[in-house]
mmCIF file of C-alpha atoms in Angstrom:
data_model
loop_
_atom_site.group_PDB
_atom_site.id
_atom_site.type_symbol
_atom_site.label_atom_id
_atom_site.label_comp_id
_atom_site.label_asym_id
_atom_site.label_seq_id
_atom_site.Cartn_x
_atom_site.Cartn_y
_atom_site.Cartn_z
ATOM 1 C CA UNK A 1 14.529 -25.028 9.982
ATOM 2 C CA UNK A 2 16.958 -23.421 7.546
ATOM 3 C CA UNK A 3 18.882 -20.641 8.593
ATOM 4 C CA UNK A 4 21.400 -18.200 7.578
ATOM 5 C CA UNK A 5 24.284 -16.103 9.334
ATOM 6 C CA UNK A 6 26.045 -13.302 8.364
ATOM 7 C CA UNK A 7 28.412 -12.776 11.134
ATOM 8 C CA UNK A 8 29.974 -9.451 10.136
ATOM 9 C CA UNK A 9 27.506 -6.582 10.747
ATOM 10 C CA UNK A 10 29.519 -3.790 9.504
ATOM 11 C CA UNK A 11 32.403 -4.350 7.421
ATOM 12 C CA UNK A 12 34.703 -1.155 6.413
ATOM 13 C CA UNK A 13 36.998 -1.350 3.289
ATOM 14 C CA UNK A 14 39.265 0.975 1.887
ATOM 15 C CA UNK A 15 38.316 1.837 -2.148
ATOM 16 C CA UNK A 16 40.609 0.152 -4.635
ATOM 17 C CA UNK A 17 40.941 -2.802 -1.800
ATOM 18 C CA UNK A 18 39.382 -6.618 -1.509
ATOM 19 C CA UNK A 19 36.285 -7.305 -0.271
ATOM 20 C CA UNK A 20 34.812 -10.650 1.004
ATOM 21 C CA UNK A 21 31.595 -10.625 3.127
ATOM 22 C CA UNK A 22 30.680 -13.810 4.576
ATOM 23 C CA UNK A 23 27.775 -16.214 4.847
ATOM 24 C CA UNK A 24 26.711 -19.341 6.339
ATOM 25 C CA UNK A 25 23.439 -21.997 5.991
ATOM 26 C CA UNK A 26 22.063 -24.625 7.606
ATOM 27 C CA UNK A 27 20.416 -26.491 5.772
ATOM 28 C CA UNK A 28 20.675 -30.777 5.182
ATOM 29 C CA UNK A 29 20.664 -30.555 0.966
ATOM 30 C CA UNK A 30 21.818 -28.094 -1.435
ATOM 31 C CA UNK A 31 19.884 -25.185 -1.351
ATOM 32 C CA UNK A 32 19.558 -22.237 -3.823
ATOM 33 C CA UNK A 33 21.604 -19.583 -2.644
ATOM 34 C CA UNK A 34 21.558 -15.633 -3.246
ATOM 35 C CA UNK A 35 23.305 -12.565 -2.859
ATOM 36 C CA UNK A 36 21.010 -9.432 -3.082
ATOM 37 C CA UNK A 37 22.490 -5.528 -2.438
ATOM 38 C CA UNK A 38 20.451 -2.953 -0.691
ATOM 39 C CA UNK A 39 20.910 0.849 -1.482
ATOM 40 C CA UNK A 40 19.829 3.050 1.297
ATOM 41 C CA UNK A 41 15.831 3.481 1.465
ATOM 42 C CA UNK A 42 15.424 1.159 -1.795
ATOM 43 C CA UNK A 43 14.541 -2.347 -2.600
ATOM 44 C CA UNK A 44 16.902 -5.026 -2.994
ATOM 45 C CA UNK A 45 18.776 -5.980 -6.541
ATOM 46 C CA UNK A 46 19.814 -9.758 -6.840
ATOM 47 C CA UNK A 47 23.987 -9.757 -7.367
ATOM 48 C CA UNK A 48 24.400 -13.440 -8.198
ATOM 49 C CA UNK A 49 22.822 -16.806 -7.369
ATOM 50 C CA UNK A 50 23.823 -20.498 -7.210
ATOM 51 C CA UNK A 51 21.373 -23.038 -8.505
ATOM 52 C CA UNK A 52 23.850 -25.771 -9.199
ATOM 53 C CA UNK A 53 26.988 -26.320 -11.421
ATOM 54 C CA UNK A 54 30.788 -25.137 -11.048
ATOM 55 C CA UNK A 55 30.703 -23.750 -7.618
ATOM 56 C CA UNK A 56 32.168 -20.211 -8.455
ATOM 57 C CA UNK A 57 29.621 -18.120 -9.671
ATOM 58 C CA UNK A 58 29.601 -14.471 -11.046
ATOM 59 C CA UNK A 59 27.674 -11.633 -10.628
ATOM 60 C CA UNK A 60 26.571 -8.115 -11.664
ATOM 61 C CA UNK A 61 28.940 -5.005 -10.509
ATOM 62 C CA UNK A 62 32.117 -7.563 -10.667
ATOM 63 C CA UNK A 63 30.754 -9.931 -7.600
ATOM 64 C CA UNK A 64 31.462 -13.688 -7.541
ATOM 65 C CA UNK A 65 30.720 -15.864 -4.698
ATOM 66 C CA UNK A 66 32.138 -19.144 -4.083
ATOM 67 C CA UNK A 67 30.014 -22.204 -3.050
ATOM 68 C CA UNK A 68 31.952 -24.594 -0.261
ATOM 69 C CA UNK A 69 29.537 -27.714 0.557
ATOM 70 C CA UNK A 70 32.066 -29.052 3.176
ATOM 71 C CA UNK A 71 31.958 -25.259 5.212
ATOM 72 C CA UNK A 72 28.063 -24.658 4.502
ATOM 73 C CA UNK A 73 29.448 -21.303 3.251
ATOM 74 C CA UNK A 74 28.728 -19.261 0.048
ATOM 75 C CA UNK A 75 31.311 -16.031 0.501
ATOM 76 C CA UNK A 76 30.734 -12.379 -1.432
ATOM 77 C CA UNK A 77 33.874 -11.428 -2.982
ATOM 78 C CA UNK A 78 35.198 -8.383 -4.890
ATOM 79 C CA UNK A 79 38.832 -7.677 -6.130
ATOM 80 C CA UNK A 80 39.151 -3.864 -6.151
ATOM 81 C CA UNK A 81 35.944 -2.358 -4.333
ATOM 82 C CA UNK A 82 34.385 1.291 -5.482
ATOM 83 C CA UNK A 83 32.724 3.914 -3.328
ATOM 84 C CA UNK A 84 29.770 2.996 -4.816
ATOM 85 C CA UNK A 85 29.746 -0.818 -3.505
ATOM 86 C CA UNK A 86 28.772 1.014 -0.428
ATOM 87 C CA UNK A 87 25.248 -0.772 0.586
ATOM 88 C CA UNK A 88 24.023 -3.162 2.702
ATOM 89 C CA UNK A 89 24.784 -6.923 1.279
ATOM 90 C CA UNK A 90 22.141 -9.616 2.309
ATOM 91 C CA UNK A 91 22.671 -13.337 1.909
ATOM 92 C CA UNK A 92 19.768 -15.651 0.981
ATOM 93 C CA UNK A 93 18.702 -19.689 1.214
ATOM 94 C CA UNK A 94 16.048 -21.237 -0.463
ATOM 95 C CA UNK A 95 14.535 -24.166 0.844
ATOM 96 C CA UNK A 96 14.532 -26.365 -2.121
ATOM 97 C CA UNK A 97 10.744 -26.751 -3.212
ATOM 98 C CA UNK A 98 9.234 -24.602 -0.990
ATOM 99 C CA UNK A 99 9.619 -21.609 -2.624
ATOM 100 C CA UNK A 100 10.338 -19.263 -0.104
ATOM 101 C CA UNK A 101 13.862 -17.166 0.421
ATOM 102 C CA UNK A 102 15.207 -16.877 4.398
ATOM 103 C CA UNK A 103 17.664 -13.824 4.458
ATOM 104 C CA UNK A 104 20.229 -13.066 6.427
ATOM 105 C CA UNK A 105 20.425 -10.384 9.097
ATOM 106 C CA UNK A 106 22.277 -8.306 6.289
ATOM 107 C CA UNK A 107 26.262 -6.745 6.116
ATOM 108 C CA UNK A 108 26.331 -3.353 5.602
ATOM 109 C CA UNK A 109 29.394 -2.180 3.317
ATOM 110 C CA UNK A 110 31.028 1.402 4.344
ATOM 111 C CA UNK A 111 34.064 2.322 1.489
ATOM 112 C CA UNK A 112 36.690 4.420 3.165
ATOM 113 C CA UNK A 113 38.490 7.204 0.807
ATOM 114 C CA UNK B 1 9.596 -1.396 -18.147
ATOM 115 C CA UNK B 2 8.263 -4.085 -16.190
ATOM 116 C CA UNK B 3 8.710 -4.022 -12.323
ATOM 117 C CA UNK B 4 7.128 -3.650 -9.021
ATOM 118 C CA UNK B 5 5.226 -0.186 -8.012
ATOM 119 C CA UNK B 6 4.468 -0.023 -4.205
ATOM 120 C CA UNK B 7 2.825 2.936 -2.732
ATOM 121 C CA UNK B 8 3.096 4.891 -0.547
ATOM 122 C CA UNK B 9 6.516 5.599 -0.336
ATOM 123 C CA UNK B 10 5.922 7.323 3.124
ATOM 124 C CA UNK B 11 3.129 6.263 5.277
ATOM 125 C CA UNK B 12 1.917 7.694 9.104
ATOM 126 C CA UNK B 13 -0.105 6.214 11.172
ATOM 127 C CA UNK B 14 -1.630 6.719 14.526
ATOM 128 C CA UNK B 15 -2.265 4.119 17.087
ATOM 129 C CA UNK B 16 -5.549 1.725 16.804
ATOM 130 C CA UNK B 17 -6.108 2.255 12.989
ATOM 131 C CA UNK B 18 -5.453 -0.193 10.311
ATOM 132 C CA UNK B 19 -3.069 1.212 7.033
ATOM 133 C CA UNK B 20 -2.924 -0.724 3.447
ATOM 134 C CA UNK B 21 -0.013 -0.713 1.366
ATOM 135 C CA UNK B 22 0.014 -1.254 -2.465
ATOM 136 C CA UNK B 23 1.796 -3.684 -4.469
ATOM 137 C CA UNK B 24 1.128 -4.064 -8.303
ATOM 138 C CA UNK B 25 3.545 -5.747 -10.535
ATOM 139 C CA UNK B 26 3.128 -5.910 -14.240
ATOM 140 C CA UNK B 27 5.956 -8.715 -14.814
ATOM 141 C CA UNK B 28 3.339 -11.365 -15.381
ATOM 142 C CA UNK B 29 5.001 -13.060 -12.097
ATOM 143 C CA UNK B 30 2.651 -15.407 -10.430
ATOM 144 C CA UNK B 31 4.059 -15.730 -6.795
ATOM 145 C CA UNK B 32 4.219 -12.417 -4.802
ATOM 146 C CA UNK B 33 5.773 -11.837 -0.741
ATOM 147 C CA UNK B 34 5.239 -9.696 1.753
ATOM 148 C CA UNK B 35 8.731 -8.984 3.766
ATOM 149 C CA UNK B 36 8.947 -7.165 6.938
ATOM 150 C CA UNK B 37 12.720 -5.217 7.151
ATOM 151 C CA UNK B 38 14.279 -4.038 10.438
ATOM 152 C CA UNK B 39 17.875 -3.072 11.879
ATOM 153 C CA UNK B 40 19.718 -5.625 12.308
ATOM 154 C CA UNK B 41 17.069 -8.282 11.154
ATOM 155 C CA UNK B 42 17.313 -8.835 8.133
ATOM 156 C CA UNK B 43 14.469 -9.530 5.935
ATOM 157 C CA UNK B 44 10.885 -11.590 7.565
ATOM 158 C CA UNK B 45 8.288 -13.126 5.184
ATOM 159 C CA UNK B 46 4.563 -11.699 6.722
ATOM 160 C CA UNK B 47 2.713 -13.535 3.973
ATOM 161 C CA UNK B 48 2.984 -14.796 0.503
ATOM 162 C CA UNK B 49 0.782 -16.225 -2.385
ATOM 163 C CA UNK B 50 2.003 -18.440 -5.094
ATOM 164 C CA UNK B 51 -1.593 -18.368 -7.136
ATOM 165 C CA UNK B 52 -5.214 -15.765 -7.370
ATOM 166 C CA UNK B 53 -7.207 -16.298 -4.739
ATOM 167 C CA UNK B 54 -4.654 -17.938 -2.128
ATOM 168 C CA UNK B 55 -2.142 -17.120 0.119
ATOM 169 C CA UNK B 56 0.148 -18.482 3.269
ATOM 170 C CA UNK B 57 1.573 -17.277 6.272
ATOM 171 C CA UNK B 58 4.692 -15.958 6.793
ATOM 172 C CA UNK B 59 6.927 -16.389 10.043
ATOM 173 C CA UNK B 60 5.663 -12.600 11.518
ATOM 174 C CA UNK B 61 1.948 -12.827 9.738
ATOM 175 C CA UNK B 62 0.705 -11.706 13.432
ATOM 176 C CA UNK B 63 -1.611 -8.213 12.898
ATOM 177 C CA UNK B 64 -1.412 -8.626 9.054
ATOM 178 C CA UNK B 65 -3.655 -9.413 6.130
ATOM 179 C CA UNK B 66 -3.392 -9.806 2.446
ATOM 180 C CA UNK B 67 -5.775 -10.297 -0.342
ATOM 181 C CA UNK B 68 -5.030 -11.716 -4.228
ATOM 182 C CA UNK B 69 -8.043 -11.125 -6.272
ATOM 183 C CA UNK B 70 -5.971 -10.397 -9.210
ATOM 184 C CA UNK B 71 -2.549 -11.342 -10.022
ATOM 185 C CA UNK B 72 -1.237 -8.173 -10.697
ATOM 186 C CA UNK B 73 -1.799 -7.034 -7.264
ATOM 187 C CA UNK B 74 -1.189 -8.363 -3.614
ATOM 188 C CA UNK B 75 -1.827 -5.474 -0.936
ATOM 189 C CA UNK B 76 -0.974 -5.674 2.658
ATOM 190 C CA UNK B 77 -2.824 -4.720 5.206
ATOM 191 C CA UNK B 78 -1.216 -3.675 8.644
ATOM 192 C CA UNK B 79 -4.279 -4.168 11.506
ATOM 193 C CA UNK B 80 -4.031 -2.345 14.766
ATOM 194 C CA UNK B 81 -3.452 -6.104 16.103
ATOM 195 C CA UNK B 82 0.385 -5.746 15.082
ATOM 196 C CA UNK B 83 2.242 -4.358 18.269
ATOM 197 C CA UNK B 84 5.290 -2.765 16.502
ATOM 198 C CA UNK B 85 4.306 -2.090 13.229
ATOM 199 C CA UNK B 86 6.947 0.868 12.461
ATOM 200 C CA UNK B 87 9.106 -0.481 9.894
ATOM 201 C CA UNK B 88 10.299 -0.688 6.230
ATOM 202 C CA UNK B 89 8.354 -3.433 4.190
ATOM 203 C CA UNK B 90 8.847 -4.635 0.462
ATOM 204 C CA UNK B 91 6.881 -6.283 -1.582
ATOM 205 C CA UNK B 92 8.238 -8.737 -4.187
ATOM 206 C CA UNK B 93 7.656 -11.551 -6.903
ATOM 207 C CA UNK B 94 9.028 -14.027 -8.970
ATOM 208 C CA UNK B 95 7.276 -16.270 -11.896
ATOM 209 C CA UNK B 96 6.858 -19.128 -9.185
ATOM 210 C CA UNK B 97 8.407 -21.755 -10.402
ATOM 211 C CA UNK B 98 11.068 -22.721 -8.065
ATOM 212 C CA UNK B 99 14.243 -21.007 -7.468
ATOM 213 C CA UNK B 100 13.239 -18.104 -6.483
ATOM 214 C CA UNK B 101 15.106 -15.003 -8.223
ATOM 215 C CA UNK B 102 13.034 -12.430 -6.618
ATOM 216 C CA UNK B 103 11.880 -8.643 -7.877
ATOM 217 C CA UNK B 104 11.790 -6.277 -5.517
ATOM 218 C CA UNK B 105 9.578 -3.083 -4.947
ATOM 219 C CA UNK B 106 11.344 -0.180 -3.759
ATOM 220 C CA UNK B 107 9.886 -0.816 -0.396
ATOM 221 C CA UNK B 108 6.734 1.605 1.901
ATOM 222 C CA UNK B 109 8.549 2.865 5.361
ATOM 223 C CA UNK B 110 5.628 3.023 8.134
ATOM 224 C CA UNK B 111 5.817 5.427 10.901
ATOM 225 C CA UNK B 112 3.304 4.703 13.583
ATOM 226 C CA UNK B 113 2.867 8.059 15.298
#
């Protein structure tokens, strides 16, 4: 079965500095792959997504995310990071077909003054 | 505006009874989830149904039931069978037609008292 690690539970940045939360799949094709932000007590809000195509992809909120077949990875990136970036950051596979999203355990984002 | 209303926002519960949280969308999606959200866990399908009138286990669907008589609506029920049923859980949908960019409700936290 697919799966998906986010090794970095909490992650602290400094504002104005670069940001890159990581993720890694399993999974034997090329899956559809998300990046979806959490506010405290709220739903989550889809940042980007990779279908297919040039591997760099851009988001919402000045995200990208780079795809890497050979690593299994699809990083979070962010040049200059705001106090409001501050959330939790979850990384997502779909199963190609089966229509069904497996998240990550989830990176939550703390922006130091 | 289109999105997903769940209710309640806040929910109690003593031991032994059964609770049922709402989920209504009026984005004309046709597939709608169930997700279970912990510390530390991530995200965990409970259920899901891509059409009316059927629906499919999750990985946790243990002490859980759903119904989809219409397709605006796709409540969960939380039975006394489900051992650990404090948590946050969201409710979400998408049009169903394969890559999966997922709308999410602004989640129901459960208390069991």
């Amino acid at each position: 079965a697919q799966s998906v690690t986010q090794p970095d539970i909490h992650i602290t940045v400094s504002e104005g500095a670069s940001l890159e939360l990581r993720c890694n799949y399993s999974y034997g094709a090329t899956p559809y792959l998300f990046w979806y932000v959490q506010s405290p007590g709220q739903g989550l809000q889809l940042l980007l997504k990779y279908f297919s195509g040039d591997t760099l992809v851009q988001g919402i909120k000045g995200f990208e995310a780079e795809f890497k077949r050979s690593q299994s990875s699809f990083n979070l990136r962010k040049p200059s990071v705001h106090w409001s970036d501050a959330a939790e950051y979850f990384c997502a596979v779909e199963n190609t077909g089966f229509q069904k999203l497996v998240f990550g355990t989830g990176t939550r984002l703390l922006v130091s003054p | 505006d289109g999105g997903i209303t769940q209710s309640p926002k806040y929910l109690f519960r003593k031991e032994g009874q059964n609770v049922t949280l709402s989920c209504e969308q009026n984005l004309n999606h046709d597939a709608m989830y169930w997700y279970r959200q912990d510390p530390g866990q991530g995200l965990r399908l409970i259920y899901y149904s891509q059409i009316v009138n059927d629906f499919q286990k999750g990985d946790i669907a243990e002490g859980y039931s759903v119904s989809r008589e219409k397709k605006e609506s796709f409540p969960l029920t939380v039975t006394s069978a489900q051992k650990n049923p404090t948590a946050f859980y969201l409710c979400a949908s998408t049009v169903g037609s394969g890559a999966n960019v997922l709308t999410f409700g602004a989640g129901s936290r459960l208390t069991v008292l």
